[in-house]
Each structure stands twice: as structure tokens, then as C-alpha cells.
Coordinates of C-alpha atoms in Angstrom, one line a residue:
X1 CA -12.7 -0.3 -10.6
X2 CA -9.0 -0.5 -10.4
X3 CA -7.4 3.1 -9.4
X4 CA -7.7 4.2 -12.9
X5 CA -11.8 3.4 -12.7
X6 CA -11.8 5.3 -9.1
X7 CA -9.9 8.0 -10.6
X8 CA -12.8 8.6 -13.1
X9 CA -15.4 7.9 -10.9
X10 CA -14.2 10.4 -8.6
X11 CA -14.0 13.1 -11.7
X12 CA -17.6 12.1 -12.3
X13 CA -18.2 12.9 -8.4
X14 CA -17.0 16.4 -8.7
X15 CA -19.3 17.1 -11.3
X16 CA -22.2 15.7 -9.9
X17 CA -21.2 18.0 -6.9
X18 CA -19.8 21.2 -8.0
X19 CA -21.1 21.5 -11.7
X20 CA -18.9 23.0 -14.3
X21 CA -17.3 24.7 -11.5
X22 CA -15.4 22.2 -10.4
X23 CA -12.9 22.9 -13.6
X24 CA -11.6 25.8 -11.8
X25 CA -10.6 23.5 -8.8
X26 CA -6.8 21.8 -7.9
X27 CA -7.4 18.7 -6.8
X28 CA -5.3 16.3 -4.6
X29 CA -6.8 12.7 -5.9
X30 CA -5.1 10.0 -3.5
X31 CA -5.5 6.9 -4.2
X32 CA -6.6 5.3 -0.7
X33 CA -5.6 1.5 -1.2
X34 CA -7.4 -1.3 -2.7
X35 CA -7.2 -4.6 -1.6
X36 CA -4.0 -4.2 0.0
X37 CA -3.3 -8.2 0.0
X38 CA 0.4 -7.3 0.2
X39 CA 0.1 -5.9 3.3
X40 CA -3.6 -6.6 4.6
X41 CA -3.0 -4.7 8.0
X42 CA -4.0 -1.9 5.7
X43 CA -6.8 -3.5 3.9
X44 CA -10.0 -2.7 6.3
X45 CA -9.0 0.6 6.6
X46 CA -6.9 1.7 3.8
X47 CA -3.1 2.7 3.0
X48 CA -3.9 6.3 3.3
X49 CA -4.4 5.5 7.1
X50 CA -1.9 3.5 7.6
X51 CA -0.1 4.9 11.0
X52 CA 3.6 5.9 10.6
X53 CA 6.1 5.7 13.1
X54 CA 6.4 9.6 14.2
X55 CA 4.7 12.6 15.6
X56 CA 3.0 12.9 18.5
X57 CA 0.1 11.9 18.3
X58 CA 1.3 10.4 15.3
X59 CA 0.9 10.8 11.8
X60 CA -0.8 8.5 9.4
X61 CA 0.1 8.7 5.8
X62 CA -2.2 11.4 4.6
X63 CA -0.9 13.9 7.2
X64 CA 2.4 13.2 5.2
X65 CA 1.2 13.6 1.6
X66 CA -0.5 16.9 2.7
X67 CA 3.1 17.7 4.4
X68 CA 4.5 16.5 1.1
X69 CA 2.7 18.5 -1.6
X70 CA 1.9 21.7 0.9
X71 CA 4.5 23.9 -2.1
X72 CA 2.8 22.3 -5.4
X73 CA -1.2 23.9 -5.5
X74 CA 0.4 27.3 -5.8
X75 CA 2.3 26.7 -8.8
X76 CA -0.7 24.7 -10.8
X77 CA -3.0 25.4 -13.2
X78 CA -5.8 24.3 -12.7
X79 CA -6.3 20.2 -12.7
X80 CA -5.8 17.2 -11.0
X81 CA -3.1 15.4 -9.0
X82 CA -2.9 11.9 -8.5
X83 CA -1.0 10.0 -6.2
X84 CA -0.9 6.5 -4.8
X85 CA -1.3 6.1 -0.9
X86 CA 1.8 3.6 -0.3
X87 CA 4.7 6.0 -1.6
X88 CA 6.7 9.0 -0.4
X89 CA 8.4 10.6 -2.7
X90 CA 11.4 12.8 -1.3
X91 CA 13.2 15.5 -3.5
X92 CA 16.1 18.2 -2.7
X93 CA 15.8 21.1 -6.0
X94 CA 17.9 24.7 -5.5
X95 CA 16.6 27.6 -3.9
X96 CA 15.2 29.3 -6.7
X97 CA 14.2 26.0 -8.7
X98 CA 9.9 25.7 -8.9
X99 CA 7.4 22.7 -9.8
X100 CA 5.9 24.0 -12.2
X101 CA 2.7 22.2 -12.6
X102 CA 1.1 24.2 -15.6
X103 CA 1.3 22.6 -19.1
X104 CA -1.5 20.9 -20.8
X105 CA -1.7 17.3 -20.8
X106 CA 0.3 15.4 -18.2
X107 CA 3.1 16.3 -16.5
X108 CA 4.8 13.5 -14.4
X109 CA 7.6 13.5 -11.8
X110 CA 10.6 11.2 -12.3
X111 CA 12.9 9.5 -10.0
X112 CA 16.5 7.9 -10.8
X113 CA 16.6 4.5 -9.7
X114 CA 17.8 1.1 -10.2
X115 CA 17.0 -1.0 -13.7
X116 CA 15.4 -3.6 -11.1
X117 CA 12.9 -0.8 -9.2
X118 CA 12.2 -0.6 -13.1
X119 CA 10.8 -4.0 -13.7
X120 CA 8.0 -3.3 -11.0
X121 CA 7.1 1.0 -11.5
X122 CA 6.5 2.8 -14.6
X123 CA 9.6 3.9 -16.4
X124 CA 9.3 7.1 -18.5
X125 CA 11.8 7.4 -22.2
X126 CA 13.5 10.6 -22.2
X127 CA 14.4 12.5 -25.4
X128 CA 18.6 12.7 -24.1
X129 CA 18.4 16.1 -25.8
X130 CA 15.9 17.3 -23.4
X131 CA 17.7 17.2 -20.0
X132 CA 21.7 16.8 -19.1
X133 CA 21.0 14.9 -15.6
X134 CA 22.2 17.0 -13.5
X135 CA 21.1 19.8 -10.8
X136 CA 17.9 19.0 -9.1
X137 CA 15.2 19.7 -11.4
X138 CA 14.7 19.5 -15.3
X139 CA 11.7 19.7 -17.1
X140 CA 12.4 17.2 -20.3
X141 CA 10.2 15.9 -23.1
X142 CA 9.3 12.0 -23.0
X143 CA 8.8 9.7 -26.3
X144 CA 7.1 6.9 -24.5
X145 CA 5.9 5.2 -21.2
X146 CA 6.5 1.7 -20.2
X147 CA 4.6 0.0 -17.4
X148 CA 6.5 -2.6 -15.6
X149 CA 8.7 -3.3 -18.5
X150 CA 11.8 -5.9 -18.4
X151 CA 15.1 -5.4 -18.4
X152 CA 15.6 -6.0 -22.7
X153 CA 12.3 -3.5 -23.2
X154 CA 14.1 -0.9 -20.9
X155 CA 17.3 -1.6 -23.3
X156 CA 16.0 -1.5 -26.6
X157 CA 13.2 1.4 -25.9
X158 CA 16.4 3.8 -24.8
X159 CA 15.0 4.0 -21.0
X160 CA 18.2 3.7 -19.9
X161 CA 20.7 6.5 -18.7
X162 CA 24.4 6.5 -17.7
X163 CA 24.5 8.8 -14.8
X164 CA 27.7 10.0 -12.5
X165 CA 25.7 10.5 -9.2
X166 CA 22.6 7.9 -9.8
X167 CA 20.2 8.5 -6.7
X168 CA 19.2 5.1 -7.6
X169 CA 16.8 2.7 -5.4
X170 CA 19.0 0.1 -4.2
X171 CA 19.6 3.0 -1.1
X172 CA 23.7 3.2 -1.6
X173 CA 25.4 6.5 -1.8
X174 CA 28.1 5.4 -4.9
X175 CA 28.9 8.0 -6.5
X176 CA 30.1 5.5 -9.2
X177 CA 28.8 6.2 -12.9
X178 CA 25.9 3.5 -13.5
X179 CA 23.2 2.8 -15.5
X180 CA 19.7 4.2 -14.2
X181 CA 15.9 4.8 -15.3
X182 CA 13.5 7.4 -14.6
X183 CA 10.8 5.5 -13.2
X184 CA 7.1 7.5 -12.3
X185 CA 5.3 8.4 -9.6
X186 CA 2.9 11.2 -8.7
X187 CA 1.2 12.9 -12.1
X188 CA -0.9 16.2 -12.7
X189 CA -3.6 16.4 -15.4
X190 CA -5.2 19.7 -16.9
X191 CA -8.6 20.5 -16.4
X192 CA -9.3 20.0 -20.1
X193 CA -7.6 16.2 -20.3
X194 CA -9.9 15.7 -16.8
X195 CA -13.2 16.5 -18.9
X196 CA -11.9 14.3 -21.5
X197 CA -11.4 11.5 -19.5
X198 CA -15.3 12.0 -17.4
X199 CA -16.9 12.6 -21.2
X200 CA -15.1 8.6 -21.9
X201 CA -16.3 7.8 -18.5
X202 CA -20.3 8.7 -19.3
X203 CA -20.0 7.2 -22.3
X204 CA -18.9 3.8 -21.4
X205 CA -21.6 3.8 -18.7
X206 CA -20.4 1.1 -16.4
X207 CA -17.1 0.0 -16.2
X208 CA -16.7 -4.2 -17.0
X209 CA -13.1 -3.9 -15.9
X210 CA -10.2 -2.7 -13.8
X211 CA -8.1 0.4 -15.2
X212 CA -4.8 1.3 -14.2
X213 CA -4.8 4.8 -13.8
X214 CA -0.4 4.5 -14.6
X215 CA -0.7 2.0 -17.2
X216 CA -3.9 2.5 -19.0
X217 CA -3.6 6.4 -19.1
X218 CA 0.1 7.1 -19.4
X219 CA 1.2 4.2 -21.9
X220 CA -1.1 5.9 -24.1
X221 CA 1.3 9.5 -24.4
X222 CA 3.9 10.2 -26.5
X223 CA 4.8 10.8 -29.9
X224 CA 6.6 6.9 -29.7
X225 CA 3.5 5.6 -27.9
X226 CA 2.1 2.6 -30.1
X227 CA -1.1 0.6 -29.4
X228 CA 1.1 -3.3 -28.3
X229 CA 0.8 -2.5 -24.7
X230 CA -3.1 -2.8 -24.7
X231 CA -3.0 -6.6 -25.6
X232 CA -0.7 -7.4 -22.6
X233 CA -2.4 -8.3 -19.7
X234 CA 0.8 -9.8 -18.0
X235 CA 0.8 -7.0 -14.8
X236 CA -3.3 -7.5 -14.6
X237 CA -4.1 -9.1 -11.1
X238 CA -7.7 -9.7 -12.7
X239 CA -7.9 -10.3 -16.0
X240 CA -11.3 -9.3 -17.5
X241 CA -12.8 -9.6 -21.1
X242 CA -13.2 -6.6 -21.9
X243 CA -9.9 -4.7 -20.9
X244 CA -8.3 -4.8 -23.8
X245 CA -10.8 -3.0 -25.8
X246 CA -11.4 0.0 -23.0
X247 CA -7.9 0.3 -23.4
X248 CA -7.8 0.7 -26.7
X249 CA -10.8 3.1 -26.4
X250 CA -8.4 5.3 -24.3
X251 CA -5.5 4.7 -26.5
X252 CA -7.8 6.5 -29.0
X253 CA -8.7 8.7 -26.9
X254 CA -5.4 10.4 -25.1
X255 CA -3.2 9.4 -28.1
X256 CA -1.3 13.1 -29.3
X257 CA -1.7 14.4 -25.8
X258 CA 1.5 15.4 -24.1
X259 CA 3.6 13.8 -21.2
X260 CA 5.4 16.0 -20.0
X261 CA 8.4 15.0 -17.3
X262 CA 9.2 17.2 -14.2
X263 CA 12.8 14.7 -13.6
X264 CA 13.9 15.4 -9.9
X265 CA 17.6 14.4 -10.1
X266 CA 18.1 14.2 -6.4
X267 CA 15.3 12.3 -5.1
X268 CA 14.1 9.3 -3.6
X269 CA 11.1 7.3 -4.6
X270 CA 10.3 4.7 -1.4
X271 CA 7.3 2.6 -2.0
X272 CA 5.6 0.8 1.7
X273 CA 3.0 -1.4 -0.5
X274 CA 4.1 -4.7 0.8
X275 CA 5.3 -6.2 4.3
X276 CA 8.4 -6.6 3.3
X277 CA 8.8 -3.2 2.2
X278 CA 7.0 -1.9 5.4
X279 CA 9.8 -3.6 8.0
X280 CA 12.6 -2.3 6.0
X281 CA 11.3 1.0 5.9
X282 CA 10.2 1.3 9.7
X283 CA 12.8 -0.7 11.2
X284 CA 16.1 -1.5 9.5
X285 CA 18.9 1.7 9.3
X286 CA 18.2 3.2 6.3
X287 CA 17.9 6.4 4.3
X288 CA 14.0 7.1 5.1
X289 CA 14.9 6.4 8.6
X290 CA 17.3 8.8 8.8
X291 CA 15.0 11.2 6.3
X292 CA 12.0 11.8 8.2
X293 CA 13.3 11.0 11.9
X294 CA 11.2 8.0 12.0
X295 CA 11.1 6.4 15.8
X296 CA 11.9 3.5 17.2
X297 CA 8.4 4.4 19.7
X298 CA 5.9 6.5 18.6
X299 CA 2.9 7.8 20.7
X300 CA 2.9 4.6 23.3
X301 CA 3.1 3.4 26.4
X302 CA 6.5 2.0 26.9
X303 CA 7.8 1.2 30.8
X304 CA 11.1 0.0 31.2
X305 CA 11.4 -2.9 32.0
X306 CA 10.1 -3.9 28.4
X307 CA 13.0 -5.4 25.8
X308 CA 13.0 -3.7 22.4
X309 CA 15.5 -2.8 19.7
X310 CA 16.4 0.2 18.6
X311 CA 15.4 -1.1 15.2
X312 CA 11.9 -2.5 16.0
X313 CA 8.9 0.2 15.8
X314 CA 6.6 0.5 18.6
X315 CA 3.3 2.9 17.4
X316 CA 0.6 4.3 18.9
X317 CA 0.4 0.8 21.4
X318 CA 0.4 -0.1 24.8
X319 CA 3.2 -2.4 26.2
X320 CA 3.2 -4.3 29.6
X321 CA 6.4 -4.4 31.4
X322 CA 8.4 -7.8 30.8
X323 CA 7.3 -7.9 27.1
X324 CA 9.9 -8.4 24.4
X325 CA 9.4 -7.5 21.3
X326 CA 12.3 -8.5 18.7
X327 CA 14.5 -6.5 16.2
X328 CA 13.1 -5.6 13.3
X329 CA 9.2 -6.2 14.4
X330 CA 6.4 -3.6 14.3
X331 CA 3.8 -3.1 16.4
X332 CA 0.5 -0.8 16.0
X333 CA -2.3 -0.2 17.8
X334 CA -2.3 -3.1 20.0
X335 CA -2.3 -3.8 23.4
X336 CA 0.8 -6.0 24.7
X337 CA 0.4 -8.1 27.9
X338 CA 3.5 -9.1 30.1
X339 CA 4.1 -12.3 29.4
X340 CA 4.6 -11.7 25.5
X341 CA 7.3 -12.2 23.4
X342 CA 7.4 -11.3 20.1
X343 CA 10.5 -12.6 17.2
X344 CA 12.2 -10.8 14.8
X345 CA 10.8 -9.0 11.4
X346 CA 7.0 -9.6 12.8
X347 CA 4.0 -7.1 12.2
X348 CA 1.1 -7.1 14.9
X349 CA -1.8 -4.9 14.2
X350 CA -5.0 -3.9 16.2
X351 CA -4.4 -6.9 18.4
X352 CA -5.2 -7.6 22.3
X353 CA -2.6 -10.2 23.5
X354 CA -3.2 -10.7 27.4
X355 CA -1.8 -14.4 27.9
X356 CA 1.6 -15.9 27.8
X357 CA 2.5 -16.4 23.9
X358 CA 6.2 -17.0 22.1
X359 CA 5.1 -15.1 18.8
X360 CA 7.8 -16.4 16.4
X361 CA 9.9 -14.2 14.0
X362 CA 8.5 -13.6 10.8
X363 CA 5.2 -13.7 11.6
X364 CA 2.3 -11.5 10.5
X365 CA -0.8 -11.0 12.9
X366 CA -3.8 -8.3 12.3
X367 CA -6.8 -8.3 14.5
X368 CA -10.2 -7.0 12.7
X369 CA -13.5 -6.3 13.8
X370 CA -16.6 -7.8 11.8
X371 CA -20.6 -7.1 12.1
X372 CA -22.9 -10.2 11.7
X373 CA -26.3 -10.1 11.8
X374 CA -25.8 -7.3 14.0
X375 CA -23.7 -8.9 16.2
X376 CA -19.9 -7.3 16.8
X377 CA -17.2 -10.2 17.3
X378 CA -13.9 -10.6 16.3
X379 CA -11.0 -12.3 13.8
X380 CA -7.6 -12.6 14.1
X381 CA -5.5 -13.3 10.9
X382 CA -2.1 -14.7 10.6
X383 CA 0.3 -15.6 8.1
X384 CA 4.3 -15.6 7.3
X385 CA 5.7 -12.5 6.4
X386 CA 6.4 -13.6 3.4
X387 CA 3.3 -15.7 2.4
X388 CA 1.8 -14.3 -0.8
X389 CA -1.8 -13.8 -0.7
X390 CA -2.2 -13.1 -4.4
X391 CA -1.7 -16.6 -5.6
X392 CA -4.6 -18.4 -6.2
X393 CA -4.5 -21.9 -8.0
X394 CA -8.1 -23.1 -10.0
X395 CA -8.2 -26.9 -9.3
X396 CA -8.7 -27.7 -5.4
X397 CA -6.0 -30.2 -6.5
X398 CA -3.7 -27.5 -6.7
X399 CA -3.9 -26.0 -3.2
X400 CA -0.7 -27.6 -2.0
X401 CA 1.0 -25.4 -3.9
X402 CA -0.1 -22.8 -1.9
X403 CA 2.1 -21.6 1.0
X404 CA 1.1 -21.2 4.6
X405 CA 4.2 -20.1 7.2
X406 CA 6.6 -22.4 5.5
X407 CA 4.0 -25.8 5.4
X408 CA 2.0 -26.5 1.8
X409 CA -1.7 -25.2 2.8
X410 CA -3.2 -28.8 2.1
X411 CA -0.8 -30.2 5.3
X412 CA -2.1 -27.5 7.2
X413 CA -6.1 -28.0 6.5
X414 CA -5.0 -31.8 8.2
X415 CA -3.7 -30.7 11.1
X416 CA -6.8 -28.1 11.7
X417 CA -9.2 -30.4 10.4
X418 CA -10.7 -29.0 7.5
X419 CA -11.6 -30.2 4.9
X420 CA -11.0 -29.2 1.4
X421 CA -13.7 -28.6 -0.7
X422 CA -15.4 -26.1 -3.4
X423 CA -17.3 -24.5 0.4
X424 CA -13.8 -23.6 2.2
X425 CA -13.2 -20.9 -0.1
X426 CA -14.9 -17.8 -0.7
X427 CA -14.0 -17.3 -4.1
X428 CA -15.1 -20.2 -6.3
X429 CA -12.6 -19.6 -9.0
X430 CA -9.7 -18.1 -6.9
X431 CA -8.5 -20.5 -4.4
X432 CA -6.1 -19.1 -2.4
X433 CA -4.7 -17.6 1.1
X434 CA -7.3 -14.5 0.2
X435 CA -10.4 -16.5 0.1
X436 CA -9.2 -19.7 2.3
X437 CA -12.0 -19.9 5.1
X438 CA -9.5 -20.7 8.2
X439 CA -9.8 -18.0 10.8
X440 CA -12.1 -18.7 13.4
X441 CA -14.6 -16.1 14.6
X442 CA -14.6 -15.1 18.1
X443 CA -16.4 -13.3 21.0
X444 CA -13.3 -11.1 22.1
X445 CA -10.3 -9.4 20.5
X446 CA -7.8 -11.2 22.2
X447 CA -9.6 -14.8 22.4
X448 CA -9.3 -14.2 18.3
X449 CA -5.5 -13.6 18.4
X450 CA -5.3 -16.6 20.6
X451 CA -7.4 -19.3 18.5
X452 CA -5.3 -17.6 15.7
X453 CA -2.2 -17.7 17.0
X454 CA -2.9 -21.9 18.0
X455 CA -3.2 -22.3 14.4
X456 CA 0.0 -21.1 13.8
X457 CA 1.7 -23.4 16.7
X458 CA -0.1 -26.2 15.5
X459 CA 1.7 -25.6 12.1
X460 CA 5.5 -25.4 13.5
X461 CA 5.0 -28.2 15.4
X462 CA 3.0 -30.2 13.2
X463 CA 0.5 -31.1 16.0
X464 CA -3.0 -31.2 15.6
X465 CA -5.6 -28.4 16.8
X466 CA -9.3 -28.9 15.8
X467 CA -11.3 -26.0 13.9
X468 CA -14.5 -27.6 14.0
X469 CA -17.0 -25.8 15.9
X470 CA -16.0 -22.5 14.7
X471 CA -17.8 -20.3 12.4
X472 CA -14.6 -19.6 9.8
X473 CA -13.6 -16.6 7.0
X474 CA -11.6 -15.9 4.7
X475 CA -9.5 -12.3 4.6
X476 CA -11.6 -11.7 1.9
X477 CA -15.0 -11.9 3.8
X478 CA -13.6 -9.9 6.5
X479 CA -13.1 -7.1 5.0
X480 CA -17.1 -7.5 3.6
X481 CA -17.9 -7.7 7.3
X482 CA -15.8 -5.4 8.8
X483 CA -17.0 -2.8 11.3
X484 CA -14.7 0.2 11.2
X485 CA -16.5 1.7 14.0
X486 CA -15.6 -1.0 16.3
X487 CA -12.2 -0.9 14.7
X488 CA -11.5 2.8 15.7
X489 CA -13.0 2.5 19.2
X490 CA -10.1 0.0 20.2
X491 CA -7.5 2.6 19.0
X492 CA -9.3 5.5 20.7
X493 CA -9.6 3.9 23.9
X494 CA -5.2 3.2 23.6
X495 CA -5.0 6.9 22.0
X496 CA -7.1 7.7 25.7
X497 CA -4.9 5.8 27.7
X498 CA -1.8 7.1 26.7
X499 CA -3.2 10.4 27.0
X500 CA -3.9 9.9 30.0
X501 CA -0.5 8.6 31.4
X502 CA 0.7 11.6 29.8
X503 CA -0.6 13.9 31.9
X504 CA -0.5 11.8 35.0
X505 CA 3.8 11.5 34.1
X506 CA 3.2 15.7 33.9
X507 CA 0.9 15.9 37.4
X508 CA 4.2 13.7 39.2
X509 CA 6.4 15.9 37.5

């Protein structure tokens, strides 16, 4: 469906609920997280769950957007807002300054941030007239939208601003004049564009492709919007045949109908979509750190004689004395045994490690339970942080341009021996890290992480370790097998524990 599909299939949900009453209604519309294949330790059970490094018990991400918008239903008309699950947006505005969310159309906030952050968000052209860039909020009129334009677009549209004190994204405090856009994040609709939007949705019947709810809505707006955008399918992770003439359908549709752009001078837009994004965010000193008090151990059992860094980010797990877990490296809802040590800039998630391991820096591990035939068991997958699990090649020829922790993914099916065919891949016409079949099922949690992590050694030191006899899947199948239940029994019975030692610290007390 793609969010922009979810967003109308949820529109169609209300009415099927509430009737024409539902018109009357504000709605928060949070996008929970697709795929999540830039940071899959959020793909079985969504970004909007995604635990965050604070509170006690702590918060997941949907405690903070409800945190986040608490002020905004008050001051709206009736309507709809939409927001992603992966971003926090933080904004400072005066006293007596209110978000207004009450116009017809769409209103949109803006944030200040570096041309780059531009090439990969939406970035909104402001009439210069309409707003001076400065206090913290200005409502100002908007002649286009770009999605994910370049660097010339942002330039020849007029995107880009000269600004004294430019909030922008690349999280210095200059106070240096320098160029800046106003890049999008969280949008309101009006009841009225809403019903537009379901009356399209009804009459396409089914949807044959995936809608962007940023692109495919919002590029549409604007008395400088033009109908190029809907023949470039360059930002389209799956390219179907009949996106560009949906989108045209909508440019039809929402063409005349206003943007309007809420600009929030002094803000911060911080996106947590990827794992590289994720460790900066959680672990290295910077502003979001320092913004929402974020700690270095949240909600875990911690003894001390276990090594950590202030900068790593320990949540909701249990660690054994004698562990060491390395600068920079998160871990969540996992249990930690005593003779484990984990490198730098790694993410471990819903794993049981109980036997002695050297985890190496830089290394992504996330434990998930599947259901087959009725049957719970368990897979452990594991990548580099920085293996991309969106490339996909056509031509099994073509799989050793595909990158596994630093070794081509060909070298790697050797050393495992696998063989590559048409059958190791899930996905006939994607092959890729997504749909590779190479994780072995297991009986146990932490037999899963171990046959997992013997992969991984096997790859460093280029030694051999035999896959045969396993039943194998690919992330993607996990996720059709997963069993959520099982998934959130494991991090009860730690949430339980901790508890526990709680009030046992209390009782000695």
C-alpha cells in the first residue's frame, strides 16, 4: 500500500466504523513502519514500538509522539494528522505563539535544515514575502513541494533561504549566515480534503501500487505545482505499472487545493529510520541526547562489575556481570550472559546470548520468533551495520555485488555451503540480503543467535561452517512467520525480572 495507500485505507476504516460521524473527529494517523529494511530490529513489530532509551519503564516511540502533539488537538479543526513513526520533531515558539491547525487544505510544518537533509525529505518553496525567518513560528504561503529533490532543483525552484541563525540538520550551533531549506515533516488535512481523498479511494477500488502519502499528495499543491513529478519514479523502492497514472489521478484531483506552511524557525527535525541514524541518535553526544535526557541504561538490570560506555545504550535488558559491551553499541530487550563481549557501534535486539562470544564492532544482530506449522522456534539475523538490505540485483550472476559484513555475498554462500540458485531466494525477481535464505532456524533463542553468530565468524575469518541440515529463511519470510506473541513474552518475562530486582534492591534497602 505504501503509507499514502494505508493512509486512505485507514480513512476508509473510519467510515466503515463511525459513519459520517467520523468528520467531526481529530485524528492522530501514525504511520507504524513498513518494511523497515533499514533498520529491521523494527520490522516484526513496527517503528512505532520501537523502545527508546528513557523512562522508567521505558518509553517506546508512540508514548513520545503522544508526549509530542499533547498541545496540537486543541487548536484543530477538525481533520486529520499524519506523521511518520521514525521522527521526532522538536520546536521552541514564544509564550503566546499557537499551532494553529485550522485552514482548509493542508497545512505542513517546516524545519530549517541543511541543503543535504534536503536531498533525502520533502522540501517546501516559500513565497520570501510570506515569512522574514525569524522568531519561532510563521505561518507562510508555499508555491510548490519537492520530494527528495537535488541540490540544482532546490536552486533553480527558489527552495533555498539565506538565514543568520540556520537551525540546520548538520547538529552545529553556527550562528554563521548559511544557506538552508524548509524541509517537511508532520501534516494536517481538513475533514473535507479527507473525504476527497476516501471518495478517490472507493473509486479506484483496489490499489495496484504503492502511494507516498509525502510525495504523491503534497507535490500535487500549490499554485507552482506542475504535473513532471508524476513520471519520476527515481525515489520509488517498487516500481509498479500503474503508479504513474494514480498519480496523475491525484494530481487532478488535489490540484488548486492549498498548502499551507506552519515554518518553526527554531526546531529540530531528527529522523531514527536507519541504523546508522539509530546509533548516533542513542549513543554518540549530541543535541537529542542532551534534548530528551536520553540514558546511557534504561529500565535494566546492570551489576557492576559489567563494562560499558557512557555512550553505549543499554534498554529494557538484562546484563550478567563481566559483560562488556562497547562504545557506541545498543542493546534492547535481550538477555546478556557473562562471558560476552560486545564491539563498538553494534545493535542486539530480542537476543538470548548465554555462551562465551567476541561480538565484533559494527555488527547488527536481531533475534525473532516464527510459527511453523504450529510449531514456535526461533531465527537469529545478522548483518554489518552498514550492509544495505534494499539492494537487490536480477541476474543470480549479479549476487557478488551484493555485500555481506565487508565479503561479496557469493564468497560467503562458499564458505556456508550454499548454493546459489533461483530456490535460495525468496523473491524471484529481487535477489538480495532481504530475500537471501541464509539464517538457520532453530529450537531455542539463544541456539539461533549462536548458529547466527558462527556465520558471521566464519565470514571474518574466511573458514568454513556448513549450513546444510538447516531449514533456512530469508528476513523477508520471517517477518511472514513471525509470532509476536512469542516475541512479547520474552520481553515480559525481562520487564518481570527487572521488576522484580527492583523491589528486592527496595526490601534490602
Amino acid at each position: 500500500l505504501g503509507n499514502g495507500g494505508s493512509t486512505l485505507h485507514v480513512l476508509q476504516y473510519l467510515e466503515d466504523l463511525y459513519g459520517d460521524q467520523w468528520t467531526s473527529f481529530t485524528v492522530l494517523l501514525i504511520h507504524s513502519g513498513g518494511y523497515s529494511q533499514r533498520l529491521p530490529s523494527a520490522s516484526a513489530l513496527g517503528k512505532v514500538f520501537m523502545a527508546l532509551p528513557f523512562g522508567d519503564p521505558i518509553y517506546q516511540m508512540l508514548e513520545l509522539k503522544l508526549a509530542m502533539y499533547i498541545d496540537l488537538p486543541r487548536h484543530m479543526k477538525p481533520g486529520i494528522l499524519v506523521t511518520c513513526s521514525d521522527d521526532i520533531e522538536l520546536y521552541s515558539i514564544g509564550v503566546t505563539e499557537t499551532i494553529m491547525l485550522d485552514k482548509p487544505g493542508f497545512t505542513a510544518f517546516a524545519h530549517p535544515s541543511d541543503l543535504a537533509v534536503g536531498t533525502t525529505h520533502g522540501v517546501f518553496v516559500l513565497d520570501p514575502s510570506s515569512f522574514s525567518g525569524k522568531g519561532g513560528l510563521e505561518y507562510a504561503s508555499c508555491r510548490r513541494f519537492l520530494h527528495k529533490p537535488d541540490m540544482r532543483t532546490m536552486r533553480q525552484s527558489g527552495a533555498v533561504c539565506v538565514r543568520g541563525h540556520c537551525s540546520s540538520g548538520n547538529h552545529s550551533d553556527s550562528a554563521v549566515a548559511s544557506e538552508c531549506v524548509y524541509t517537511d515533516s508532520i501534516f494536517y488535512m481538513d475533514h473535507h480534503t479527507a473525504k476527497q481523498l476516501l471518495m478517490f479511494y472507493k473509486q479506484m477500488g483496489k490499489l495496484c501500487c504503492e502511494i507516498d502519502a509525502y510525495g504523491d499528495f503534497l507535490q500535487a499543491l500549490g499554485p507552482e505545482a506542475t504535473p513532471d513529478y508524476t513520471k519520476n519514479t527515481s525515489n520509488v523502492t517498487k516500481e509498479d505499472s500503474g503508479l504513474v497514472k494514480v498519480r496523475q489521478q491525484l494530481y487532478s484531483l488535489l490540484r488548486g487545493t492549498a498548502l499551507n506552511v506552519i515554518v518553526l524557525n527554531n526546531s529540530q527535525f531528527y529522523h531514527i529510520g536507519t541504523t546508522q541514524e539509530y546509533l548516533f541518535h542513542f549513543t554518540a553526544e549530541n543535541r537529542l541526547r542532551f534534548e530528551l535526557d536520553l540514558l546511557s541504561v534504561a529500565f535494566s538490570i546492570f551489576p557492576d562489575t559489567t563494562k560499558t560506555s557512557d555512550l553505549s545504550s543499554v534498554i529494557q535488558s538484562i546484563l550478567e556481570p563481566r559483560c562488556v559491551i562497547g562504545p557506541g553499541s545498543v542493546i534492547e530487550y535481550s538477555r546478556i550472559g557473562p562471558e560476552v563481549s560486545v564491539g563498538k557501534s553494534s545493535i542486539i535486539s530480542g537476543s538470548y546470548i548465554n555462551f562465551s562470544v567476541d561480538i565484533p564492532s559494527r555488527c547488527f544482530l536481531s533475534s525473532v520468533s516464527v510459527k511453523i506449522k504450529d510449531q514456535v522456534e526461533y531465527v537469529t539475523m545478522v548483518f554489518g551495520v552498514g550492509d544495505d538490505l534494499k539492494k537487490s540485483v536480477k541476474l543470480l550472476s549479479d549476487i557478488q555485488s551484493l555485500q555481506f559484513f565487508g565479503a561479496s555475498l557469493a564468497e560467503c554462500l562458499d564458505l556456508w555451503s550454499v548454493k546459489a540458485s533461483d530456490q535460495l531466494f525468496s523473491g524471484n525477481t529481487h535477489l538480495g540480503l532481504w530475500t537471501a535464505r541464509i539464517f538457520p532456524v532453530c529450537s531455542t533463542l539463544s541456539e539461533s543467535v549462536r548458529m547466527s553468530l558462527k556465520m558471521l565468524n566464519s565470514v571474518q575469518n574466511m573458514s568454513a561452517f556448513k549450513l546444510s541440515g538447516f531449514r533456512l529463511l530469508s528476513v523477508e519470510e520471517m517477518l511472514a512467520y513471525k509470532d509476536v506473541e512469542d516475541m512479547l513474552k520474552f520481553r515480559k518475562q525481562i520487564y518481570d525480572e527487572i521488576c522484580l530486582q527492583r523491589q528486592k534492591e527496595k526490601s534490602d534497602c
